[in-house]
């Protein structure tokens, strides 16, 4: 089974500063069609998760452009260029390449210093 | 407006059963592959299982810990997905979310979740 390992698990950040979260896969996430089905989700405290990024680097509608995703093969990164107060919560990566089974990373908790 | 509304959660003893429902509105449910995702108290997200659209075969897949105990079904005439949970274990305690969980360039939607507590 594919395992996604996120780091760090806890990320204290000063408002206005950048933040970066890593997601490493135990297997390549390149699908047979050449695409990579790696998504990022954000879950604010007490809320349902919300998808931010799909297929590594595509932002969902309404997601601020301070969020960006990158990566290839087994290593992926979510970056926030300037953290704002509304960005607190837990971030998860998820793979859908090795379907039919989907896998989430264990989550990274972002908090404001 | 898109809405996914889960219901059916509650308290159940180990070995018991529960059926969750997810009623969808605001998008074409019959075309959607739908998933259940759960989150144990204070823990991360865990994909539970998925049902394809009927036009794509309507088949289901499950994560190993629930395979053989959980069954996902859908009634497109009612815009509703179901999760039948049998032989429940304490470790099944979680908030269960209904979601499209799209990995492709389609909008992704989540419900508000329903809490299932398995305890003696």
PDB file of C-alpha atoms in Angstrom:
ATOM      1  CA  UNK A   1       0.000   0.000   0.000  1.00  0.00           C
ATOM      2  CA  UNK A   2       1.068   3.566  -0.676  1.00  0.00           C
ATOM      3  CA  UNK A   3       2.100   5.550   2.384  1.00  0.00           C
ATOM      4  CA  UNK A   4       2.208   9.344   2.379  1.00  0.00           C
ATOM      5  CA  UNK A   5       4.506  10.923   4.947  1.00  0.00           C
ATOM      6  CA  UNK A   6       4.062  14.597   5.719  1.00  0.00           C
ATOM      7  CA  UNK A   7       6.558  16.851   7.422  1.00  0.00           C
ATOM      8  CA  UNK A   8       6.617  18.705   9.614  1.00  0.00           C
ATOM      9  CA  UNK A   9       3.639  17.496  11.636  1.00  0.00           C
ATOM     10  CA  UNK A  10       3.490  20.816  13.465  1.00  0.00           C
ATOM     11  CA  UNK A  11       4.252  24.135  11.817  1.00  0.00           C
ATOM     12  CA  UNK A  12       4.285  27.353  13.864  1.00  0.00           C
ATOM     13  CA  UNK A  13       4.481  30.338  11.544  1.00  0.00           C
ATOM     14  CA  UNK A  14       4.558  34.088  12.040  1.00  0.00           C
ATOM     15  CA  UNK A  15       1.866  36.040  10.207  1.00  0.00           C
ATOM     16  CA  UNK A  16       3.129  37.240   6.853  1.00  0.00           C
ATOM     17  CA  UNK A  17       5.905  34.675   6.713  1.00  0.00           C
ATOM     18  CA  UNK A  18       6.098  31.773   4.254  1.00  0.00           C
ATOM     19  CA  UNK A  19       5.288  28.168   5.106  1.00  0.00           C
ATOM     20  CA  UNK A  20       6.126  24.899   3.403  1.00  0.00           C
ATOM     21  CA  UNK A  21       4.756  21.386   3.906  1.00  0.00           C
ATOM     22  CA  UNK A  22       6.322  18.270   2.440  1.00  0.00           C
ATOM     23  CA  UNK A  23       4.489  15.133   1.370  1.00  0.00           C
ATOM     24  CA  UNK A  24       6.574  12.122   0.427  1.00  0.00           C
ATOM     25  CA  UNK A  25       5.120   8.981  -1.114  1.00  0.00           C
ATOM     26  CA  UNK A  26       6.400   5.444  -0.646  1.00  0.00           C
ATOM     27  CA  UNK A  27       5.797   4.866  -4.366  1.00  0.00           C
ATOM     28  CA  UNK A  28       5.805   7.037  -7.455  1.00  0.00           C
ATOM     29  CA  UNK A  29       2.504   8.837  -7.922  1.00  0.00           C
ATOM     30  CA  UNK A  30       2.764   9.003 -11.706  1.00  0.00           C
ATOM     31  CA  UNK A  31      -0.290   7.289 -13.150  1.00  0.00           C
ATOM     32  CA  UNK A  32      -0.274   5.311 -16.386  1.00  0.00           C
ATOM     33  CA  UNK A  33      -1.752   8.325 -18.195  1.00  0.00           C
ATOM     34  CA  UNK A  34       1.259  10.428 -17.177  1.00  0.00           C
ATOM     35  CA  UNK A  35      -0.662  12.528 -14.676  1.00  0.00           C
ATOM     36  CA  UNK A  36      -0.059  12.691 -10.929  1.00  0.00           C
ATOM     37  CA  UNK A  37      -3.164  12.534  -8.772  1.00  0.00           C
ATOM     38  CA  UNK A  38      -1.897  14.277  -5.674  1.00  0.00           C
ATOM     39  CA  UNK A  39      -4.237  16.706  -3.900  1.00  0.00           C
ATOM     40  CA  UNK A  40      -3.957  18.992  -0.885  1.00  0.00           C
ATOM     41  CA  UNK A  41      -6.749  19.667   1.604  1.00  0.00           C
ATOM     42  CA  UNK A  42      -7.157  22.186   4.395  1.00  0.00           C
ATOM     43  CA  UNK A  43      -9.281  21.575   7.467  1.00  0.00           C
ATOM     44  CA  UNK A  44      -9.986  24.488   9.768  1.00  0.00           C
ATOM     45  CA  UNK A  45     -10.842  23.691  13.390  1.00  0.00           C
ATOM     46  CA  UNK A  46     -14.389  22.374  13.647  1.00  0.00           C
ATOM     47  CA  UNK A  47     -14.914  22.390   9.883  1.00  0.00           C
ATOM     48  CA  UNK A  48     -14.996  19.871   7.071  1.00  0.00           C
ATOM     49  CA  UNK A  49     -11.932  19.541   4.866  1.00  0.00           C
ATOM     50  CA  UNK A  50     -11.692  21.626   1.724  1.00  0.00           C
ATOM     51  CA  UNK A  51      -9.624  20.796  -1.336  1.00  0.00           C
ATOM     52  CA  UNK A  52      -7.034  23.436  -2.204  1.00  0.00           C
ATOM     53  CA  UNK A  53      -4.947  21.825  -4.916  1.00  0.00           C
ATOM     54  CA  UNK A  54      -5.480  18.915  -7.311  1.00  0.00           C
ATOM     55  CA  UNK A  55      -3.082  17.160  -9.669  1.00  0.00           C
ATOM     56  CA  UNK A  56      -0.033  18.560  -7.810  1.00  0.00           C
ATOM     57  CA  UNK A  57      -0.295  22.207  -8.733  1.00  0.00           C
ATOM     58  CA  UNK A  58      -3.819  23.194  -9.805  1.00  0.00           C
ATOM     59  CA  UNK A  59      -5.571  25.548  -7.406  1.00  0.00           C
ATOM     60  CA  UNK A  60      -9.271  25.143  -6.796  1.00  0.00           C
ATOM     61  CA  UNK A  61     -11.607  28.009  -7.531  1.00  0.00           C
ATOM     62  CA  UNK A  62     -11.487  30.597  -4.769  1.00  0.00           C
ATOM     63  CA  UNK A  63      -8.157  29.438  -3.356  1.00  0.00           C
ATOM     64  CA  UNK A  64      -5.829  32.429  -2.884  1.00  0.00           C
ATOM     65  CA  UNK A  65      -2.786  32.511  -5.122  1.00  0.00           C
ATOM     66  CA  UNK A  66      -0.525  32.571  -2.066  1.00  0.00           C
ATOM     67  CA  UNK A  67      -1.057  28.787  -2.084  1.00  0.00           C
ATOM     68  CA  UNK A  68       1.003  26.779  -4.534  1.00  0.00           C
ATOM     69  CA  UNK A  69       1.730  23.121  -5.057  1.00  0.00           C
ATOM     70  CA  UNK A  70       4.696  21.497  -6.719  1.00  0.00           C
ATOM     71  CA  UNK A  71       6.535  18.224  -6.998  1.00  0.00           C
ATOM     72  CA  UNK A  72       7.030  15.116  -9.039  1.00  0.00           C
ATOM     73  CA  UNK A  73       7.436  11.387  -8.627  1.00  0.00           C
ATOM     74  CA  UNK A  74       7.432  10.842  -4.889  1.00  0.00           C
ATOM     75  CA  UNK A  75       8.133  14.298  -3.433  1.00  0.00           C
ATOM     76  CA  UNK A  76       5.549  17.051  -3.216  1.00  0.00           C
ATOM     77  CA  UNK A  77       5.304  20.416  -1.516  1.00  0.00           C
ATOM     78  CA  UNK A  78       2.562  22.824  -0.538  1.00  0.00           C
ATOM     79  CA  UNK A  79       3.760  26.377  -0.081  1.00  0.00           C
ATOM     80  CA  UNK A  80       2.038  29.393   1.397  1.00  0.00           C
ATOM     81  CA  UNK A  81       3.853  32.545   0.349  1.00  0.00           C
ATOM     82  CA  UNK A  82       2.575  34.723   3.211  1.00  0.00           C
ATOM     83  CA  UNK A  83       0.604  33.083   5.992  1.00  0.00           C
ATOM     84  CA  UNK A  84      -2.614  34.748   7.061  1.00  0.00           C
ATOM     85  CA  UNK A  85      -4.700  34.081  10.186  1.00  0.00           C
ATOM     86  CA  UNK A  86      -7.329  32.159   8.195  1.00  0.00           C
ATOM     87  CA  UNK A  87      -4.691  29.625   7.123  1.00  0.00           C
ATOM     88  CA  UNK A  88      -4.554  27.930  10.529  1.00  0.00           C
ATOM     89  CA  UNK A  89      -5.679  24.338  10.694  1.00  0.00           C
ATOM     90  CA  UNK A  90      -4.490  20.998   9.414  1.00  0.00           C
ATOM     91  CA  UNK A  91      -3.236  20.345   5.898  1.00  0.00           C
ATOM     92  CA  UNK A  92      -3.436  16.917   4.303  1.00  0.00           C
ATOM     93  CA  UNK A  93      -2.025  15.527   1.095  1.00  0.00           C
ATOM     94  CA  UNK A  94      -3.917  12.721  -0.617  1.00  0.00           C
ATOM     95  CA  UNK A  95      -3.053  10.384  -3.456  1.00  0.00           C
ATOM     96  CA  UNK A  96      -5.529   8.928  -5.918  1.00  0.00           C
ATOM     97  CA  UNK A  97      -2.979   7.554  -8.372  1.00  0.00           C
ATOM     98  CA  UNK A  98      -2.918   4.088  -6.863  1.00  0.00           C
ATOM     99  CA  UNK A  99      -6.634   3.658  -7.008  1.00  0.00           C
ATOM    100  CA  UNK A 100      -8.965   2.045  -6.167  1.00  0.00           C
ATOM    101  CA  UNK A 101      -7.454   2.828  -2.773  1.00  0.00           C
ATOM    102  CA  UNK A 102      -6.952   6.464  -1.813  1.00  0.00           C
ATOM    103  CA  UNK A 103      -4.488   7.494   0.867  1.00  0.00           C
ATOM    104  CA  UNK A 104      -4.137  10.586   3.044  1.00  0.00           C
ATOM    105  CA  UNK A 105      -1.014  11.848   4.712  1.00  0.00           C
ATOM    106  CA  UNK A 106      -1.122  12.090   8.485  1.00  0.00           C
ATOM    107  CA  UNK A 107      -1.656  15.850   8.444  1.00  0.00           C
ATOM    108  CA  UNK A 108       0.362  18.966   9.279  1.00  0.00           C
ATOM    109  CA  UNK A 109      -1.001  21.366  11.861  1.00  0.00           C
ATOM    110  CA  UNK A 110      -0.282  24.990  11.039  1.00  0.00           C
ATOM    111  CA  UNK A 111      -0.553  27.487  13.862  1.00  0.00           C
ATOM    112  CA  UNK A 112       0.319  31.140  14.250  1.00  0.00           C
ATOM    113  CA  UNK A 113       3.273  31.928  16.477  1.00  0.00           C
TER     114      UNK A 113
ATOM    115  CA  UNK B   1     -26.092  25.811  -3.838  1.00  0.00           C
ATOM    116  CA  UNK B   2     -24.366  22.477  -3.328  1.00  0.00           C
ATOM    117  CA  UNK B   3     -25.275  20.567  -0.200  1.00  0.00           C
ATOM    118  CA  UNK B   4     -24.227  17.182   1.134  1.00  0.00           C
ATOM    119  CA  UNK B   5     -26.102  16.311   4.293  1.00  0.00           C
ATOM    120  CA  UNK B   6     -25.127  13.251   6.305  1.00  0.00           C
ATOM    121  CA  UNK B   7     -27.381  11.662   8.873  1.00  0.00           C
ATOM    122  CA  UNK B   8     -27.729   8.452  10.824  1.00  0.00           C
ATOM    123  CA  UNK B   9     -24.814   8.786  13.192  1.00  0.00           C
ATOM    124  CA  UNK B  10     -25.160   7.981  16.846  1.00  0.00           C
ATOM    125  CA  UNK B  11     -24.156   5.716  19.688  1.00  0.00           C
ATOM    126  CA  UNK B  12     -23.875   1.970  19.143  1.00  0.00           C
ATOM    127  CA  UNK B  13     -22.375  -0.934  21.066  1.00  0.00           C
ATOM    128  CA  UNK B  14     -19.517  -3.037  19.698  1.00  0.00           C
ATOM    129  CA  UNK B  15     -20.856  -5.609  17.287  1.00  0.00           C
ATOM    130  CA  UNK B  16     -23.813  -3.429  16.395  1.00  0.00           C
ATOM    131  CA  UNK B  17     -24.889  -1.894  13.104  1.00  0.00           C
ATOM    132  CA  UNK B  18     -25.661   1.562  11.834  1.00  0.00           C
ATOM    133  CA  UNK B  19     -26.647   3.010   8.462  1.00  0.00           C
ATOM    134  CA  UNK B  20     -25.514   6.459   7.410  1.00  0.00           C
ATOM    135  CA  UNK B  21     -27.169   8.471   4.665  1.00  0.00           C
ATOM    136  CA  UNK B  22     -25.868  11.331   2.557  1.00  0.00           C
ATOM    137  CA  UNK B  23     -28.410  13.413   0.661  1.00  0.00           C
ATOM    138  CA  UNK B  24     -26.971  15.515  -2.115  1.00  0.00           C
ATOM    139  CA  UNK B  25     -28.289  18.570  -3.924  1.00  0.00           C
ATOM    140  CA  UNK B  26     -26.857  21.176  -6.243  1.00  0.00           C
ATOM    141  CA  UNK B  27     -24.989  18.927  -8.660  1.00  0.00           C
ATOM    142  CA  UNK B  28     -25.726  15.879 -10.799  1.00  0.00           C
ATOM    143  CA  UNK B  29     -25.436  13.127  -8.216  1.00  0.00           C
ATOM    144  CA  UNK B  30     -25.942  10.322 -10.723  1.00  0.00           C
ATOM    145  CA  UNK B  31     -22.734  11.315 -12.543  1.00  0.00           C
ATOM    146  CA  UNK B  32     -20.627  11.513  -9.398  1.00  0.00           C
ATOM    147  CA  UNK B  33     -18.264   8.997  -7.850  1.00  0.00           C
ATOM    148  CA  UNK B  34     -18.857   9.362  -4.131  1.00  0.00           C
ATOM    149  CA  UNK B  35     -16.709   8.508  -1.134  1.00  0.00           C
ATOM    150  CA  UNK B  36     -16.922   8.227   2.623  1.00  0.00           C
ATOM    151  CA  UNK B  37     -14.019   9.601   4.645  1.00  0.00           C
ATOM    152  CA  UNK B  38     -13.785   9.282   8.410  1.00  0.00           C
ATOM    153  CA  UNK B  39     -11.889  11.074  11.133  1.00  0.00           C
ATOM    154  CA  UNK B  40     -11.411   9.540  14.553  1.00  0.00           C
ATOM    155  CA  UNK B  41     -11.436  12.023  17.452  1.00  0.00           C
ATOM    156  CA  UNK B  42      -8.278  14.123  17.320  1.00  0.00           C
ATOM    157  CA  UNK B  43      -6.895  12.115  14.399  1.00  0.00           C
ATOM    158  CA  UNK B  44      -6.368  12.547  10.683  1.00  0.00           C
ATOM    159  CA  UNK B  45      -8.490  11.735   7.674  1.00  0.00           C
ATOM    160  CA  UNK B  46      -9.006   8.146   6.541  1.00  0.00           C
ATOM    161  CA  UNK B  47     -10.597   7.194   3.251  1.00  0.00           C
ATOM    162  CA  UNK B  48     -13.258   4.557   3.944  1.00  0.00           C
ATOM    163  CA  UNK B  49     -14.606   3.643   0.540  1.00  0.00           C
ATOM    164  CA  UNK B  50     -16.090   4.773  -2.748  1.00  0.00           C
ATOM    165  CA  UNK B  51     -18.927   3.987  -5.113  1.00  0.00           C
ATOM    166  CA  UNK B  52     -18.667   4.761  -8.798  1.00  0.00           C
ATOM    167  CA  UNK B  53     -21.493   6.230 -10.821  1.00  0.00           C
ATOM    168  CA  UNK B  54     -23.842   3.684 -12.368  1.00  0.00           C
ATOM    169  CA  UNK B  55     -22.707   4.731 -15.828  1.00  0.00           C
ATOM    170  CA  UNK B  56     -19.167   3.767 -14.783  1.00  0.00           C
ATOM    171  CA  UNK B  57     -20.338   0.455 -13.392  1.00  0.00           C
ATOM    172  CA  UNK B  58     -21.427   1.385  -9.879  1.00  0.00           C
ATOM    173  CA  UNK B  59     -18.726  -0.737  -8.245  1.00  0.00           C
ATOM    174  CA  UNK B  60     -17.414  -0.161  -4.749  1.00  0.00           C
ATOM    175  CA  UNK B  61     -14.011  -0.243  -3.088  1.00  0.00           C
ATOM    176  CA  UNK B  62     -13.080  -0.143   0.576  1.00  0.00           C
ATOM    177  CA  UNK B  63     -10.109   0.352   2.806  1.00  0.00           C
ATOM    178  CA  UNK B  64      -8.880  -2.881   4.386  1.00  0.00           C
ATOM    179  CA  UNK B  65     -10.049  -2.234   7.984  1.00  0.00           C
ATOM    180  CA  UNK B  66     -13.710  -2.020   6.911  1.00  0.00           C
ATOM    181  CA  UNK B  67     -13.811  -4.478   4.037  1.00  0.00           C
ATOM    182  CA  UNK B  68     -16.438  -7.136   4.615  1.00  0.00           C
ATOM    183  CA  UNK B  69     -18.152  -5.075   7.335  1.00  0.00           C
ATOM    184  CA  UNK B  70     -19.136  -1.902   5.483  1.00  0.00           C
ATOM    185  CA  UNK B  71     -21.255  -1.575   2.354  1.00  0.00           C
ATOM    186  CA  UNK B  72     -21.691   1.553   0.284  1.00  0.00           C
ATOM    187  CA  UNK B  73     -24.745   1.905  -1.934  1.00  0.00           C
ATOM    188  CA  UNK B  74     -26.561   4.651  -3.774  1.00  0.00           C
ATOM    189  CA  UNK B  75     -30.069   5.540  -4.873  1.00  0.00           C
ATOM    190  CA  UNK B  76     -29.795   8.009  -7.706  1.00  0.00           C
ATOM    191  CA  UNK B  77     -33.575   8.557  -7.706  1.00  0.00           C
ATOM    192  CA  UNK B  78     -33.196   9.981  -4.199  1.00  0.00           C
ATOM    193  CA  UNK B  79     -29.802  11.644  -4.694  1.00  0.00           C
ATOM    194  CA  UNK B  80     -28.634   9.617  -1.725  1.00  0.00           C
ATOM    195  CA  UNK B  81     -25.601   7.551  -0.823  1.00  0.00           C
ATOM    196  CA  UNK B  82     -25.613   5.092   2.051  1.00  0.00           C
ATOM    197  CA  UNK B  83     -23.026   3.504   4.300  1.00  0.00           C
ATOM    198  CA  UNK B  84     -24.165   0.313   6.001  1.00  0.00           C
ATOM    199  CA  UNK B  85     -21.822  -0.448   8.873  1.00  0.00           C
ATOM    200  CA  UNK B  86     -21.975  -3.871  10.519  1.00  0.00           C
ATOM    201  CA  UNK B  87     -19.915  -5.582  13.211  1.00  0.00           C
ATOM    202  CA  UNK B  88     -18.852  -2.200  14.486  1.00  0.00           C
ATOM    203  CA  UNK B  89     -15.698  -1.926  16.553  1.00  0.00           C
ATOM    204  CA  UNK B  90     -14.589   0.688  19.063  1.00  0.00           C
ATOM    205  CA  UNK B  91     -11.967   1.852  16.570  1.00  0.00           C
ATOM    206  CA  UNK B  92     -14.725   2.730  14.082  1.00  0.00           C
ATOM    207  CA  UNK B  93     -15.617   5.693  16.289  1.00  0.00           C
ATOM    208  CA  UNK B  94     -15.245   8.756  14.074  1.00  0.00           C
ATOM    209  CA  UNK B  95     -16.905  11.578  12.251  1.00  0.00           C
ATOM    210  CA  UNK B  96     -17.956  10.216   8.879  1.00  0.00           C
ATOM    211  CA  UNK B  97     -17.903  12.613   5.938  1.00  0.00           C
ATOM    212  CA  UNK B  98     -19.648  12.186   2.635  1.00  0.00           C
ATOM    213  CA  UNK B  99     -17.609  13.659  -0.209  1.00  0.00           C
ATOM    214  CA  UNK B 100     -17.047  13.619  -3.929  1.00  0.00           C
ATOM    215  CA  UNK B 101     -13.304  13.470  -3.179  1.00  0.00           C
ATOM    216  CA  UNK B 102     -12.453  14.399  -6.741  1.00  0.00           C
ATOM    217  CA  UNK B 103      -8.826  14.008  -7.754  1.00  0.00           C
ATOM    218  CA  UNK B 104      -9.585  15.408 -11.193  1.00  0.00           C
ATOM    219  CA  UNK B 105     -10.521  18.875 -12.440  1.00  0.00           C
ATOM    220  CA  UNK B 106     -14.063  18.730 -11.097  1.00  0.00           C
ATOM    221  CA  UNK B 107     -15.354  20.643  -8.067  1.00  0.00           C
ATOM    222  CA  UNK B 108     -14.897  18.820  -4.797  1.00  0.00           C
ATOM    223  CA  UNK B 109     -17.646  18.799  -2.167  1.00  0.00           C
ATOM    224  CA  UNK B 110     -17.873  17.643   1.438  1.00  0.00           C
ATOM    225  CA  UNK B 111     -20.685  17.268   3.910  1.00  0.00           C
ATOM    226  CA  UNK B 112     -20.562  18.486   7.504  1.00  0.00           C
ATOM    227  CA  UNK B 113     -20.030  14.982   8.859  1.00  0.00           C
ATOM    228  CA  UNK B 114     -21.942  12.753  11.237  1.00  0.00           C
ATOM    229  CA  UNK B 115     -20.488  11.307  14.440  1.00  0.00           C
ATOM    230  CA  UNK B 116     -20.510   7.575  15.058  1.00  0.00           C
ATOM    231  CA  UNK B 117     -19.583   6.466  18.563  1.00  0.00           C
ATOM    232  CA  UNK B 118     -18.973   2.789  19.239  1.00  0.00           C
ATOM    233  CA  UNK B 119     -18.744   2.062  22.931  1.00  0.00           C
ATOM    234  CA  UNK B 120     -19.901  -0.456  25.499  1.00  0.00           C
TER     235      UNK B 120
END
